[in-house]
Coordinates of C-alpha atoms in Angstrom, one line a residue:
M1 CA 18.5 -22.1 25.9
G2 CA 16.6 -19.4 24.0
W3 CA 18.2 -19.2 20.6
L4 CA 19.3 -22.8 20.7
S5 CA 15.9 -24.3 21.4
L6 CA 14.3 -26.5 18.8
P7 CA 10.9 -25.9 17.3
S8 CA 8.2 -28.0 19.1
C9 CA 7.8 -30.3 16.1
L10 CA 11.5 -31.4 16.4
R11 CA 11.7 -31.9 20.1
C12 CA 11.9 -35.5 21.4
G13 CA 9.8 -36.8 24.2
Q14 CA 7.4 -33.8 24.0
K15 CA 4.0 -34.0 22.4
E16 CA 1.8 -30.9 21.9
E17 CA -1.8 -31.2 21.0
F18 CA -3.0 -29.2 18.0
T19 CA -5.4 -26.4 18.9
L20 CA -7.3 -23.8 17.1
S21 CA -6.8 -21.5 20.1
T22 CA -4.0 -19.0 20.5
E23 CA -4.2 -19.0 24.3
K24 CA -0.9 -20.9 24.6
I25 CA 1.1 -18.8 22.2
A26 CA 1.9 -16.0 24.6
D27 CA 5.6 -15.8 25.5
K28 CA 6.7 -15.8 29.1
D29 CA 8.2 -12.3 28.9
E30 CA 5.1 -10.8 27.3
E31 CA 4.0 -7.6 28.9
N32 CA 0.4 -7.8 27.8
A33 CA -0.4 -11.5 28.1
E34 CA -4.1 -10.9 27.4
R35 CA -3.5 -9.2 24.0
G36 CA 0.0 -10.3 23.2
N37 CA 3.1 -8.4 22.1
W38 CA 5.6 -8.7 19.3
S39 CA 8.2 -11.4 20.0
S40 CA 11.0 -8.9 19.3
K41 CA 11.3 -5.3 18.2
T42 CA 12.9 -6.6 14.9
D43 CA 9.6 -8.4 14.1
Y44 CA 7.7 -5.1 14.5
L45 CA 10.2 -2.9 12.5
L46 CA 10.3 -5.4 9.6
S47 CA 6.5 -5.6 9.6
M48 CA 6.2 -1.8 9.5
V49 CA 8.8 -1.5 6.8
G50 CA 7.1 -4.3 4.8
Y51 CA 3.7 -2.5 5.3
A52 CA 5.1 0.9 4.2
V53 CA 7.3 -0.3 1.3
G54 CA 5.0 -1.7 -1.3
L55 CA 4.4 -1.9 -5.0
G56 CA 4.1 1.9 -5.3
N57 CA 7.7 2.3 -4.4
V58 CA 8.7 0.4 -7.5
W59 CA 6.1 1.2 -10.1
R60 CA 4.9 4.8 -9.1
F61 CA 7.7 6.8 -7.4
P62 CA 10.4 6.4 -10.2
Y63 CA 7.9 7.5 -12.8
L64 CA 6.8 10.5 -10.7
T65 CA 10.4 11.5 -10.2
Y66 CA 11.1 11.4 -13.9
Q67 CA 7.9 13.2 -14.8
N68 CA 8.4 16.0 -12.2
G69 CA 11.9 17.2 -12.8
G70 CA 14.1 14.2 -12.0
G71 CA 16.5 14.9 -9.1
A72 CA 14.7 18.2 -8.5
F73 CA 11.6 16.2 -7.4
L74 CA 13.6 14.9 -4.3
I75 CA 13.4 18.4 -2.8
P76 CA 9.6 18.6 -2.5
Y77 CA 9.5 14.9 -1.7
T78 CA 11.8 15.3 1.3
I79 CA 10.1 18.5 2.5
M80 CA 6.7 16.7 2.3
L81 CA 8.1 13.8 4.2
A82 CA 9.0 16.2 7.1
L83 CA 5.8 18.2 6.9
A84 CA 3.0 15.6 6.0
G85 CA 4.3 12.1 6.2
L86 CA 6.4 11.7 9.3
P87 CA 4.1 13.8 11.7
L88 CA 1.1 11.6 10.9
F89 CA 3.1 8.4 11.0
F90 CA 4.5 9.2 14.4
M91 CA 1.1 10.2 15.7
E92 CA -0.6 6.9 14.6
C93 CA 2.3 4.7 16.0
S94 CA 2.0 6.5 19.3
L95 CA -1.8 6.3 19.4
G96 CA -1.9 2.5 18.9
Q97 CA 1.0 1.8 21.2
F98 CA -0.4 3.9 24.1
A99 CA -3.8 2.3 24.2
S100 CA -2.9 -1.2 22.8
L101 CA -6.0 -1.0 20.7
G102 CA -6.8 -1.3 17.0
P103 CA -8.1 1.4 14.6
I104 CA -11.7 1.4 15.8
S105 CA -11.5 0.8 19.5
V106 CA -8.7 3.3 19.8
W107 CA -11.3 6.0 19.3
R108 CA -12.2 5.7 23.0
I109 CA -10.0 8.7 22.9
L110 CA -12.8 10.6 21.1
P111 CA -16.1 8.7 20.8
L112 CA -17.6 11.3 18.5
L113 CA -15.1 10.3 15.7
Q114 CA -15.1 6.6 16.1
G115 CA -16.6 6.4 12.7
V116 CA -13.2 7.5 11.3
G117 CA -11.8 4.2 12.5
I118 CA -14.6 2.3 10.8
T119 CA -13.9 4.2 7.6
M120 CA -10.2 3.3 7.7
V121 CA -11.0 -0.4 8.2
L122 CA -13.6 -0.5 5.5
I123 CA -11.4 1.2 2.9
S124 CA -8.6 -1.2 3.9
T125 CA -10.9 -4.1 3.3
F126 CA -11.8 -2.9 -0.2
V127 CA -8.2 -2.4 -1.0
T128 CA -7.2 -5.8 0.4
I129 CA -9.6 -7.4 -2.0
Y130 CA -8.0 -6.0 -5.2
Y131 CA -4.4 -5.8 -3.8
N132 CA -4.3 -9.6 -3.6
V133 CA -5.4 -9.8 -7.2
I134 CA -2.3 -7.8 -8.1
I135 CA -0.2 -10.3 -6.1
G136 CA -2.0 -13.0 -8.2
Y137 CA -0.8 -11.3 -11.4
S138 CA 2.7 -11.4 -10.0
L139 CA 2.4 -15.1 -9.3
Y140 CA 1.1 -15.8 -12.8
Y141 CA 4.1 -14.0 -14.4
L142 CA 6.4 -15.7 -11.9
F143 CA 5.2 -19.1 -13.0
A144 CA 5.3 -18.0 -16.7
S145 CA 9.0 -17.2 -16.2
F146 CA 9.8 -20.9 -15.7
R147 CA 10.5 -21.4 -19.4
S148 CA 13.6 -21.4 -21.6
E149 CA 12.2 -18.4 -23.4
L150 CA 9.8 -15.9 -21.9
P151 CA 6.3 -16.3 -23.5
W152 CA 6.1 -12.5 -24.2
A153 CA 9.5 -12.4 -26.0
N154 CA 7.8 -13.1 -29.4
C155 CA 4.4 -12.7 -31.0
D156 CA 2.8 -16.0 -30.4
P157 CA -0.1 -16.7 -32.9
E158 CA -2.1 -18.2 -30.1
W159 CA -2.8 -14.8 -28.7
A160 CA -1.1 -12.2 -30.9
D161 CA -2.8 -10.4 -33.8
N162 CA -1.5 -8.6 -36.8
L163 CA -0.7 -5.5 -34.8
C164 CA 1.9 -7.3 -32.7
S165 CA 5.5 -6.5 -33.6
K166 CA 8.8 -6.8 -31.8
I167 CA 10.2 -3.8 -33.7
P168 CA 8.6 -0.5 -34.8
I169 CA 7.3 -0.6 -38.4
V170 CA 8.0 2.5 -40.4
L171 CA 5.2 3.4 -42.9
S172 CA 6.7 6.5 -44.5
C173 CA 9.3 9.2 -44.0
N174 CA 10.9 12.3 -45.5
I175 CA 13.9 12.1 -47.8
T176 CA 16.0 14.6 -49.7
G177 CA 15.4 14.4 -53.5
Q178 CA 18.0 14.8 -56.2
D179 CA 17.1 18.5 -56.6
G180 CA 17.5 19.1 -52.8
T181 CA 13.8 19.3 -52.1
T182 CA 12.2 17.3 -49.2
I183 CA 10.0 14.5 -50.3
H184 CA 7.6 12.4 -48.2
A185 CA 7.7 8.8 -49.5
N186 CA 6.6 5.3 -48.7
Y187 CA 9.2 3.5 -46.6
S188 CA 9.2 0.4 -48.8
W189 CA 10.1 2.5 -51.8
V190 CA 12.8 4.3 -49.7
E191 CA 14.4 1.0 -48.9
S192 CA 14.2 -0.3 -52.4
Q193 CA 16.1 2.8 -53.6
N194 CA 18.7 2.5 -50.8
L195 CA 17.8 5.9 -49.5
T196 CA 17.9 7.2 -45.9
C197 CA 15.1 8.8 -44.0
L198 CA 15.6 12.2 -42.5
N199 CA 15.9 12.3 -38.7
E200 CA 12.6 12.4 -36.7
T201 CA 10.4 12.3 -39.8
S202 CA 9.4 8.6 -39.8
I203 CA 5.7 7.8 -39.4
F204 CA 5.3 4.5 -37.6
A205 CA 2.5 1.9 -37.8
N206 CA 0.2 1.6 -34.7
T207 CA 1.8 -1.6 -33.4
Q208 CA 2.0 -3.2 -30.0
V209 CA 5.0 -5.0 -28.5
P210 CA 4.5 -8.6 -27.6
S211 CA 4.5 -8.0 -23.8
E212 CA 1.6 -5.6 -24.2
Q213 CA -0.5 -8.1 -26.2
Y214 CA 0.5 -10.9 -23.8
W215 CA -0.7 -8.8 -20.8
N216 CA -4.1 -7.9 -22.4
K217 CA -4.9 -10.9 -24.6
K218 CA -3.2 -13.8 -22.7
A219 CA -2.8 -13.0 -19.0
L220 CA -6.0 -10.9 -18.5
Q221 CA -8.0 -12.1 -21.5
R222 CA -9.3 -8.5 -21.2
S223 CA -12.8 -7.8 -22.4
S224 CA -13.9 -4.6 -24.2
G225 CA -15.1 -2.9 -20.9
L226 CA -16.8 -3.2 -17.6
D227 CA -20.1 -4.0 -19.3
E228 CA -18.6 -7.3 -20.7
T229 CA -17.8 -9.4 -17.6
G230 CA -17.0 -12.6 -19.5
H231 CA -15.9 -15.7 -17.7
I232 CA -13.5 -16.2 -14.8
V233 CA -10.0 -16.6 -16.0
W234 CA -9.2 -19.9 -14.3
Y235 CA -5.5 -19.6 -13.9
L236 CA -5.8 -16.1 -12.4
A237 CA -8.4 -17.5 -10.0
L238 CA -5.9 -20.2 -9.0
C239 CA -3.2 -17.6 -8.5
L240 CA -5.5 -15.5 -6.4
L241 CA -6.4 -18.6 -4.3
L242 CA -2.7 -19.3 -3.8
S243 CA -2.0 -15.8 -2.7
W244 CA -4.7 -16.0 -0.1
I245 CA -3.4 -19.3 1.1
I246 CA 0.0 -17.7 1.6
V247 CA -1.5 -14.8 3.5
G248 CA -3.6 -17.1 5.6
A249 CA -0.6 -19.3 6.4
A250 CA 1.5 -16.3 7.4
L251 CA -1.3 -14.9 9.7
F252 CA -2.8 -18.0 11.3
K253 CA -1.2 -17.2 14.6
G254 CA -1.4 -13.4 14.1
I255 CA 1.8 -11.4 14.8
K256 CA 3.5 -14.4 16.2
S257 CA 3.6 -16.1 12.8
S258 CA 3.7 -13.0 10.5
G259 CA 6.5 -11.5 12.6
K260 CA 8.7 -14.3 11.5
V261 CA 7.7 -14.5 7.9
V262 CA 8.7 -10.8 7.3
Y263 CA 12.3 -11.7 8.1
F264 CA 12.3 -13.1 4.5
T265 CA 9.6 -11.1 2.8
A266 CA 10.8 -7.7 4.0
I267 CA 14.5 -8.2 3.5
F268 CA 14.8 -10.3 0.3
P269 CA 13.3 -7.7 -2.0
Y270 CA 16.4 -5.5 -1.2
V271 CA 18.7 -8.3 -2.3
I272 CA 16.8 -8.6 -5.6
L273 CA 16.8 -4.8 -6.1
I274 CA 20.6 -4.8 -5.7
V275 CA 21.0 -7.7 -8.1
L276 CA 18.8 -6.0 -10.7
L277 CA 20.6 -2.7 -10.3
V278 CA 24.1 -4.3 -10.7
R279 CA 22.8 -6.1 -13.8
G280 CA 21.2 -3.1 -15.2
A281 CA 24.2 -0.8 -14.6
T282 CA 26.3 -3.1 -16.8
L283 CA 24.0 -2.8 -19.8
E284 CA 24.4 -0.5 -22.8
G285 CA 22.1 2.5 -22.4
A286 CA 21.8 2.2 -18.7
H287 CA 23.6 5.6 -18.2
E288 CA 21.0 7.4 -20.3
G289 CA 18.1 5.8 -18.3
I290 CA 19.6 6.9 -15.0
E291 CA 20.2 10.4 -16.5
Y292 CA 16.5 10.7 -17.3
Y293 CA 15.6 9.5 -13.8
I294 CA 17.8 11.6 -11.6
G295 CA 20.8 12.9 -13.5
R296 CA 21.6 15.9 -15.7
Q297 CA 18.2 15.9 -17.1
S298 CA 16.8 17.2 -13.8
N299 CA 14.7 20.3 -14.3
F300 CA 14.7 22.6 -11.3
T301 CA 12.2 25.0 -12.9
K302 CA 9.6 22.3 -12.2
L303 CA 9.7 23.4 -8.6
M304 CA 7.7 26.4 -9.5
E305 CA 4.8 24.2 -10.5
A306 CA 2.1 23.5 -7.9
E307 CA 1.4 20.1 -9.5
V308 CA 4.9 18.9 -8.5
W309 CA 4.4 19.7 -4.8
K310 CA 1.0 18.1 -4.9
D311 CA 2.4 14.9 -6.4
A312 CA 5.2 14.8 -3.8
A313 CA 2.8 15.2 -0.9
T314 CA 0.4 12.6 -2.4
Q315 CA 3.1 10.1 -3.0
I316 CA 4.5 10.5 0.6
F317 CA 1.1 10.2 2.1
F318 CA 0.1 7.0 0.3
S319 CA 3.5 5.5 0.3
L320 CA 3.8 5.5 4.1
S321 CA 0.3 3.9 4.4
V322 CA -0.9 6.5 7.0
A323 CA -4.6 6.7 7.9
W324 CA -5.3 3.2 6.7
G325 CA -5.5 1.8 10.2
G326 CA -2.5 -0.5 9.7
L327 CA 0.0 1.6 11.6
V328 CA -2.3 1.8 14.7
A329 CA -3.0 -2.0 14.5
L330 CA 0.6 -3.0 14.2
S331 CA 1.8 -0.6 16.9
S332 CA -0.9 -1.8 19.3
Y333 CA 1.1 -4.9 19.9
N334 CA 4.2 -3.0 21.1
K335 CA 5.3 -2.9 24.7
F336 CA 4.3 0.3 26.4
H337 CA 7.7 1.9 26.8
N338 CA 8.9 1.1 23.3
N339 CA 10.5 4.1 21.6
C340 CA 7.9 4.7 18.9
Y341 CA 9.6 8.0 18.0
S342 CA 12.8 6.4 16.7
D343 CA 10.8 3.7 15.1
A344 CA 8.7 6.2 13.1
I345 CA 11.8 8.0 11.8
F346 CA 13.5 4.7 10.9
V347 CA 10.6 3.3 8.9
C348 CA 9.8 6.6 7.1
V349 CA 13.5 7.2 6.1
T350 CA 13.8 3.5 5.0
N351 CA 10.7 3.8 2.9
C352 CA 11.8 6.9 1.1
L353 CA 15.4 5.6 0.5
T354 CA 13.9 2.4 -0.9
S355 CA 11.8 4.4 -3.4
V356 CA 14.9 6.3 -4.6
F357 CA 17.0 3.1 -4.8
A358 CA 14.3 1.2 -6.7
G359 CA 14.2 4.0 -9.3
F360 CA 17.9 3.3 -10.2
A361 CA 17.1 -0.4 -10.8
I362 CA 14.1 0.4 -12.9
F363 CA 15.5 3.1 -15.1
S364 CA 18.9 1.4 -15.7
I365 CA 17.1 -1.5 -17.5
L366 CA 14.5 0.8 -19.2
G367 CA 17.5 2.8 -20.5
H368 CA 18.9 -0.4 -22.1
M369 CA 15.5 -1.1 -23.6
A370 CA 15.4 2.3 -25.2
F371 CA 18.9 1.9 -26.5
K372 CA 18.1 -1.4 -28.1
A373 CA 14.9 0.0 -29.7
G374 CA 16.6 3.2 -30.9
K375 CA 14.1 5.3 -28.9
K376 CA 14.3 7.9 -26.2
V377 CA 13.9 6.8 -22.6
S378 CA 10.8 9.0 -22.4
E379 CA 9.1 6.8 -25.1
V380 CA 9.5 3.6 -23.1
V381 CA 9.0 4.7 -19.5
D382 CA 5.6 4.1 -17.8
S383 CA 4.0 3.6 -14.4
G384 CA 1.6 1.3 -12.6
F385 CA 0.4 -1.8 -14.4
D386 CA 2.0 -0.8 -17.7
L387 CA 5.4 -0.5 -16.1
A388 CA 5.2 -3.8 -14.0
F389 CA 3.5 -6.0 -16.6
V390 CA 4.4 -4.4 -20.0
A391 CA 7.4 -2.1 -20.1
Y392 CA 9.7 -3.8 -17.6
P393 CA 8.9 -7.4 -18.8
E394 CA 9.6 -6.2 -22.4
A395 CA 12.9 -4.9 -21.3
L396 CA 13.8 -8.1 -19.4
S397 CA 12.9 -10.2 -22.4
K398 CA 15.8 -8.6 -24.3
L399 CA 18.4 -9.6 -21.7
P400 CA 20.6 -12.8 -21.8
V401 CA 19.2 -15.4 -19.5
A402 CA 15.9 -13.5 -19.5
P403 CA 13.8 -16.0 -17.5
L404 CA 16.2 -15.6 -14.5
W405 CA 15.8 -11.8 -14.4
S406 CA 12.0 -12.1 -15.0
F407 CA 11.7 -14.5 -12.1
L408 CA 13.7 -12.3 -9.8
F409 CA 11.6 -9.2 -10.7
F410 CA 8.2 -10.8 -10.2
F411 CA 9.4 -12.6 -7.1
M412 CA 10.3 -9.1 -5.8
L413 CA 6.8 -7.8 -6.7
L414 CA 5.3 -10.8 -4.9
L415 CA 7.2 -10.2 -1.7
L416 CA 6.6 -6.5 -1.7
G417 CA 2.8 -7.1 -2.2
L418 CA 2.6 -9.8 0.5
D419 CA 4.3 -7.6 3.2
S420 CA 1.7 -4.9 2.7
Q421 CA -1.1 -7.5 2.5
F422 CA -0.1 -9.1 5.8
A423 CA -0.4 -5.8 7.6
T424 CA -3.7 -4.9 6.0
V425 CA -5.3 -8.2 6.8
E426 CA -3.9 -7.9 10.3
T427 CA -5.6 -4.6 10.6
I428 CA -9.0 -6.3 10.0
T429 CA -8.2 -9.2 12.4
T430 CA -7.0 -6.8 15.1
T431 CA -10.4 -4.9 14.7
I432 CA -12.2 -8.2 15.2
Q433 CA -10.0 -9.1 18.2
D434 CA -10.9 -5.8 19.9
L435 CA -14.6 -6.4 19.3
Y436 CA -14.6 -10.1 20.1
P437 CA -11.5 -10.7 22.3
R438 CA -12.5 -14.0 23.8
L439 CA -13.7 -15.4 20.5
M440 CA -10.5 -14.5 18.7
K441 CA -8.3 -15.9 21.4
K442 CA -10.1 -19.3 21.2
M443 CA -10.8 -19.3 17.5
R444 CA -8.1 -17.2 15.8
I445 CA -7.1 -19.8 13.2
P446 CA -10.6 -20.6 11.9
M447 CA -11.5 -16.9 12.0
T448 CA -8.4 -15.9 10.0
M449 CA -9.0 -18.7 7.5
G450 CA -12.6 -17.7 7.2
L451 CA -11.8 -14.1 6.6
C452 CA -9.3 -15.0 3.9
L453 CA -11.8 -17.3 2.2
L454 CA -14.5 -14.5 2.3
L455 CA -12.1 -12.0 0.8
F456 CA -11.0 -14.5 -1.9
L457 CA -14.7 -15.0 -2.9
L458 CA -15.2 -11.3 -3.1
G459 CA -12.1 -10.9 -5.2
L460 CA -13.3 -13.4 -7.9
V461 CA -15.0 -10.6 -9.8
C462 CA -11.5 -9.1 -10.3
V463 CA -10.2 -12.2 -12.1
T464 CA -13.0 -12.3 -14.7
Q465 CA -12.3 -10.9 -18.2
A466 CA -13.4 -7.5 -16.9
G467 CA -11.3 -8.0 -13.8
I468 CA -8.8 -5.3 -14.5
Y469 CA -11.6 -2.7 -14.8
W470 CA -12.9 -3.7 -11.4
V471 CA -9.4 -3.4 -9.9
N472 CA -9.0 0.0 -11.4
L473 CA -12.4 1.1 -10.3
V474 CA -11.9 0.2 -6.6
D475 CA -8.4 1.8 -6.7
H476 CA -9.7 5.0 -8.3
F477 CA -12.4 5.6 -5.7
C478 CA -11.4 3.9 -2.5
A479 CA -7.6 4.4 -2.4
G480 CA -7.9 8.2 -3.0
W481 CA -9.5 11.2 -1.3
G482 CA -11.5 9.1 1.2
I483 CA -8.3 8.3 3.1
L484 CA -7.3 12.0 3.0
F485 CA -10.6 12.9 4.5
A486 CA -10.1 10.4 7.3
A487 CA -6.6 11.7 8.0
V488 CA -7.7 15.3 8.3
L489 CA -10.4 14.4 10.8
E490 CA -7.9 12.3 12.7
L491 CA -5.5 15.2 13.1
L492 CA -8.2 17.7 13.9
G493 CA -9.9 15.4 16.4
I494 CA -6.7 14.4 18.3
C495 CA -5.0 17.8 18.3
W496 CA -7.9 20.2 18.6
I497 CA -10.6 18.3 20.4
Y498 CA -8.7 15.8 22.6
G499 CA -5.8 18.2 22.9
G500 CA -2.4 18.1 21.2
N501 CA -0.6 19.0 24.4
R502 CA -2.6 16.3 26.3
F503 CA -1.6 13.8 23.6
I504 CA 2.1 14.8 24.0
L505 CA 1.8 14.0 27.7
D506 CA 0.5 10.6 26.8
I507 CA 3.5 10.0 24.5
E508 CA 5.9 11.2 27.2
M509 CA 4.5 8.5 29.5
M510 CA 5.9 6.0 27.0
I511 CA 9.2 7.5 25.7
G512 CA 10.1 9.8 28.7
K513 CA 10.0 13.5 29.3
K514 CA 11.2 15.7 26.4
S515 CA 12.1 19.4 26.3
C516 CA 9.6 22.0 24.9
W517 CA 12.1 22.6 22.0
F518 CA 11.8 18.9 21.1
W519 CA 8.0 19.2 20.7
L520 CA 8.0 22.6 19.0
W521 CA 8.3 21.0 15.5
W522 CA 5.7 18.3 16.2
R523 CA 3.3 20.8 17.6
A524 CA 3.6 23.1 14.6
C525 CA 3.0 20.1 12.2
W526 CA 0.2 18.5 14.2
F527 CA -1.8 21.7 14.9
F528 CA -1.3 23.6 11.7
I529 CA 1.1 22.5 8.9
T530 CA 0.1 18.9 8.3
P531 CA -3.8 19.3 8.5
C532 CA -3.5 22.4 6.2
L533 CA -1.4 20.4 3.7
L534 CA -3.7 17.4 3.7
L535 CA -6.8 19.7 3.4
A536 CA -5.2 21.4 0.4
I537 CA -4.5 18.0 -1.3
L538 CA -8.0 16.8 -0.4
V539 CA -9.6 19.9 -2.0
W540 CA -7.3 19.6 -5.0
S541 CA -8.2 15.9 -5.4
L542 CA -11.9 16.7 -5.3
V543 CA -11.6 19.7 -7.7
T544 CA -9.5 17.7 -10.3
F545 CA -11.4 14.5 -9.8
E546 CA -12.3 12.8 -13.1
P547 CA -14.4 9.7 -13.9
P548 CA -12.3 6.5 -14.0
T549 CA -10.8 5.3 -17.3
Y550 CA -8.5 2.4 -18.2
G551 CA -6.2 3.5 -20.9
S552 CA -8.6 4.9 -23.6
I553 CA -11.6 2.9 -22.3
E554 CA -14.2 4.9 -20.4
Y555 CA -16.4 3.4 -17.7
P556 CA -20.2 3.2 -18.1
N557 CA -22.2 5.6 -15.9
W558 CA -23.3 2.7 -13.7
G559 CA -19.7 1.8 -13.0
S560 CA -18.9 5.3 -11.8
A561 CA -22.1 5.3 -9.7
L562 CA -21.0 2.1 -8.1
G563 CA -17.6 3.6 -7.3
W564 CA -19.3 6.5 -5.6
C565 CA -21.5 4.1 -3.7
M566 CA -18.4 2.3 -2.4
I567 CA -16.7 5.4 -1.1
I568 CA -19.9 6.8 0.4
F569 CA -20.5 3.4 2.1
C570 CA -17.0 3.8 3.7
L571 CA -17.5 7.5 4.7
I572 CA -21.1 7.5 5.8
W573 CA -20.2 5.7 9.1
I574 CA -18.5 8.9 10.3
P575 CA -21.8 10.9 10.7
I576 CA -23.8 7.7 11.6
V577 CA -21.6 6.8 14.5
A578 CA -21.4 10.4 15.7
V579 CA -25.2 10.7 15.8
Y580 CA -25.4 7.3 17.5
K581 CA -23.0 8.3 20.2
I582 CA -24.8 11.6 20.8
I583 CA -28.2 9.8 21.1
K584 CA -26.8 7.3 23.6
A585 CA -25.2 10.0 25.8
K586 CA -27.2 11.7 28.6
G587 CA -28.2 15.4 29.0
N588 CA -29.3 18.1 26.6
L589 CA -27.9 18.3 23.1
W590 CA -24.9 20.4 24.1
Q591 CA -24.1 18.3 27.1
R592 CA -24.3 15.1 24.9
I593 CA -21.9 16.6 22.3
V594 CA -19.5 17.6 25.1
I595 CA -19.6 14.1 26.6
C596 CA -18.9 12.5 23.2
C597 CA -15.9 14.9 22.7
K598 CA -14.3 13.6 25.9
P599 CA -12.4 10.3 26.3
T600 CA -14.4 7.4 27.7
D601 CA -13.6 6.1 31.2
T602 CA -11.8 3.1 29.6
W603 CA -9.4 5.3 27.6
G604 CA -5.7 4.9 28.7
P605 CA -2.9 2.4 28.9
A606 CA -4.1 -1.2 28.8
L607 CA -2.1 -2.3 31.9
A608 CA -2.7 -0.7 35.4
S609 CA 1.1 -0.6 36.0
H610 CA 1.5 2.0 33.2
R611 CA -1.3 4.3 34.2
G612 CA 0.3 6.4 36.9
E613 CA -1.6 9.3 38.5
R614 CA -2.9 10.7 35.2
Y615 CA -5.0 7.6 34.5
S616 CA -5.5 6.3 38.1
H617 CA -9.3 6.9 37.5
M618 CA -9.4 4.7 34.5
I619 CA -11.8 1.8 34.5
D620 CA -10.3 -1.5 33.5
P621 CA -11.7 -2.2 30.0
V622 CA -11.6 -5.9 30.8
K623 CA -14.0 -5.4 33.7
E624 CA -16.1 -2.6 32.3
K625 CA -16.8 -2.6 28.6
D626 CA -16.8 0.6 26.6
I627 CA -20.0 1.6 24.9
E628 CA -19.0 0.7 21.3
I629 CA -20.6 -1.5 18.7
P630 CA -22.8 -4.1 20.3
T631 CA -21.2 -7.5 20.1
V632 CA -22.1 -11.1 20.9
D633 CA -19.0 -11.4 23.1
A634 CA -20.3 -8.5 25.3
Y635 CA -23.7 -10.2 25.6
I636 CA -22.0 -13.5 26.7
N637 CA -20.0 -11.6 29.3
K638 CA -23.1 -9.9 30.6
V639 CA -24.9 -13.2 30.9
E640 CA -22.0 -14.8 32.8

């Protein structure tokens, strides 16, 4: 019956007991019944697209394109996709699929660098905490859109001050006097005399649009700085709780449940983007907005600036979510002979095309906003929080049926954020499953719910009045050069220590034999081009690193010190685990290092049927546990 079978809850005459275990979830056609596989390849591809396509595609890429030469920016962006993004993406997908292991246990391939996997998971955990806060912001604005008039459409005395104004207020300007001389005069006098200001001579009052004050004073209730924590903003805390309930509900059966949720959360944002683009393209001023984004305003001389190429490489690297551990985790549930090569190309191209497409939807409506305000597009465009929660909501508030467009936009942000969050939390649960396989199989639901509850409690500091400063602090330190450092070590370890040619043979066991010409490009990237590019970006990031700020507000010294402590806590496990592995090995110092640079006896395909002659010596990891992090589960097995 397959496609026509009813869900268990609708079947007559059958009664299934509720269980906290996932032991009965495995499908009959699953290849790896012990670990589990994706129900279908579509589940996997949509999960990967959802993980890669996130908020940055909407609120960062369009601004970078505009800032770095418009259409000209697509040239370095595409080149960096081929040189930096796709090679690492393909490597991580292949790595996880080959061993059917998560981002920590997969380092059986090179025990000396198992700390790199721990670093990836820890950074993902920090990012998960604040990323769901951003999803909570989207939920708050989504609920605020259920009104006949958007609350940020006007200056409400409840939260607005005397600086709030829907239109720019002119203080003074230059006019031409009767004798032909230029006079600088007060604007009220100019109006009373029915005179006209000379172009581009007006001096405006320092006002704020209603959406800006609504964001800072109403939504965030933002304090003066990190020093002033204030109270928990209760409605943001409830939105954060709701976002974690959604994540927990989607992941309570792991990939079996999240793989079905992404059919909606990964596809529907494209429907909304199309609707927003069609609506935006019909507005006055949309043409000018798109011209600024990628049209005749393109500046090809920008290609001579190193900053443009650095921005392209950085955007590609972070947009594809490589070196976070998520790609390894999601790919570890693939069947062994899945074509991970074509999957990597499909996801990477889809991600990049989505970024370009989203830019048209964003800039068409920002162009209309600039037209209505009598400003240049460059004066209204922004990125990050200011684009998502100030500039774009302000533009939407000026449209007919504004609540509808606002609802669609924030619903799209919600779905984009949830997709990425599903995969990031799955990275953490996959790590736990690798360390405690029996426990996770019997207690997946309470373990997942407990993890979500813990991360919710840790995120409460981000919904205080100083919450936005905490979000910015974690993002500034944890979502930056630390991941670049892990990626460089990952490439060097697999290609230069484990052996790039050896890794290629592993991949060919999964996707079939390929010609040497096929691997020529990948060898060039993995061995030389990609690590050199990432190393250059890493050095640049460290040299140009600046203390965190939020707008014009600087962070206290203790805040910056705390940020450094967070990233050091993530990175310090690399040397700690390396030293631990060397101490546990046998022989003199050199012999111990050599042993730690070789794969363990448990490294290889998870199933004996896939090992062939190359891995016929492999010890079944179910029977012989690898020397990793000591676990309670390992102790129980030993006792039994």
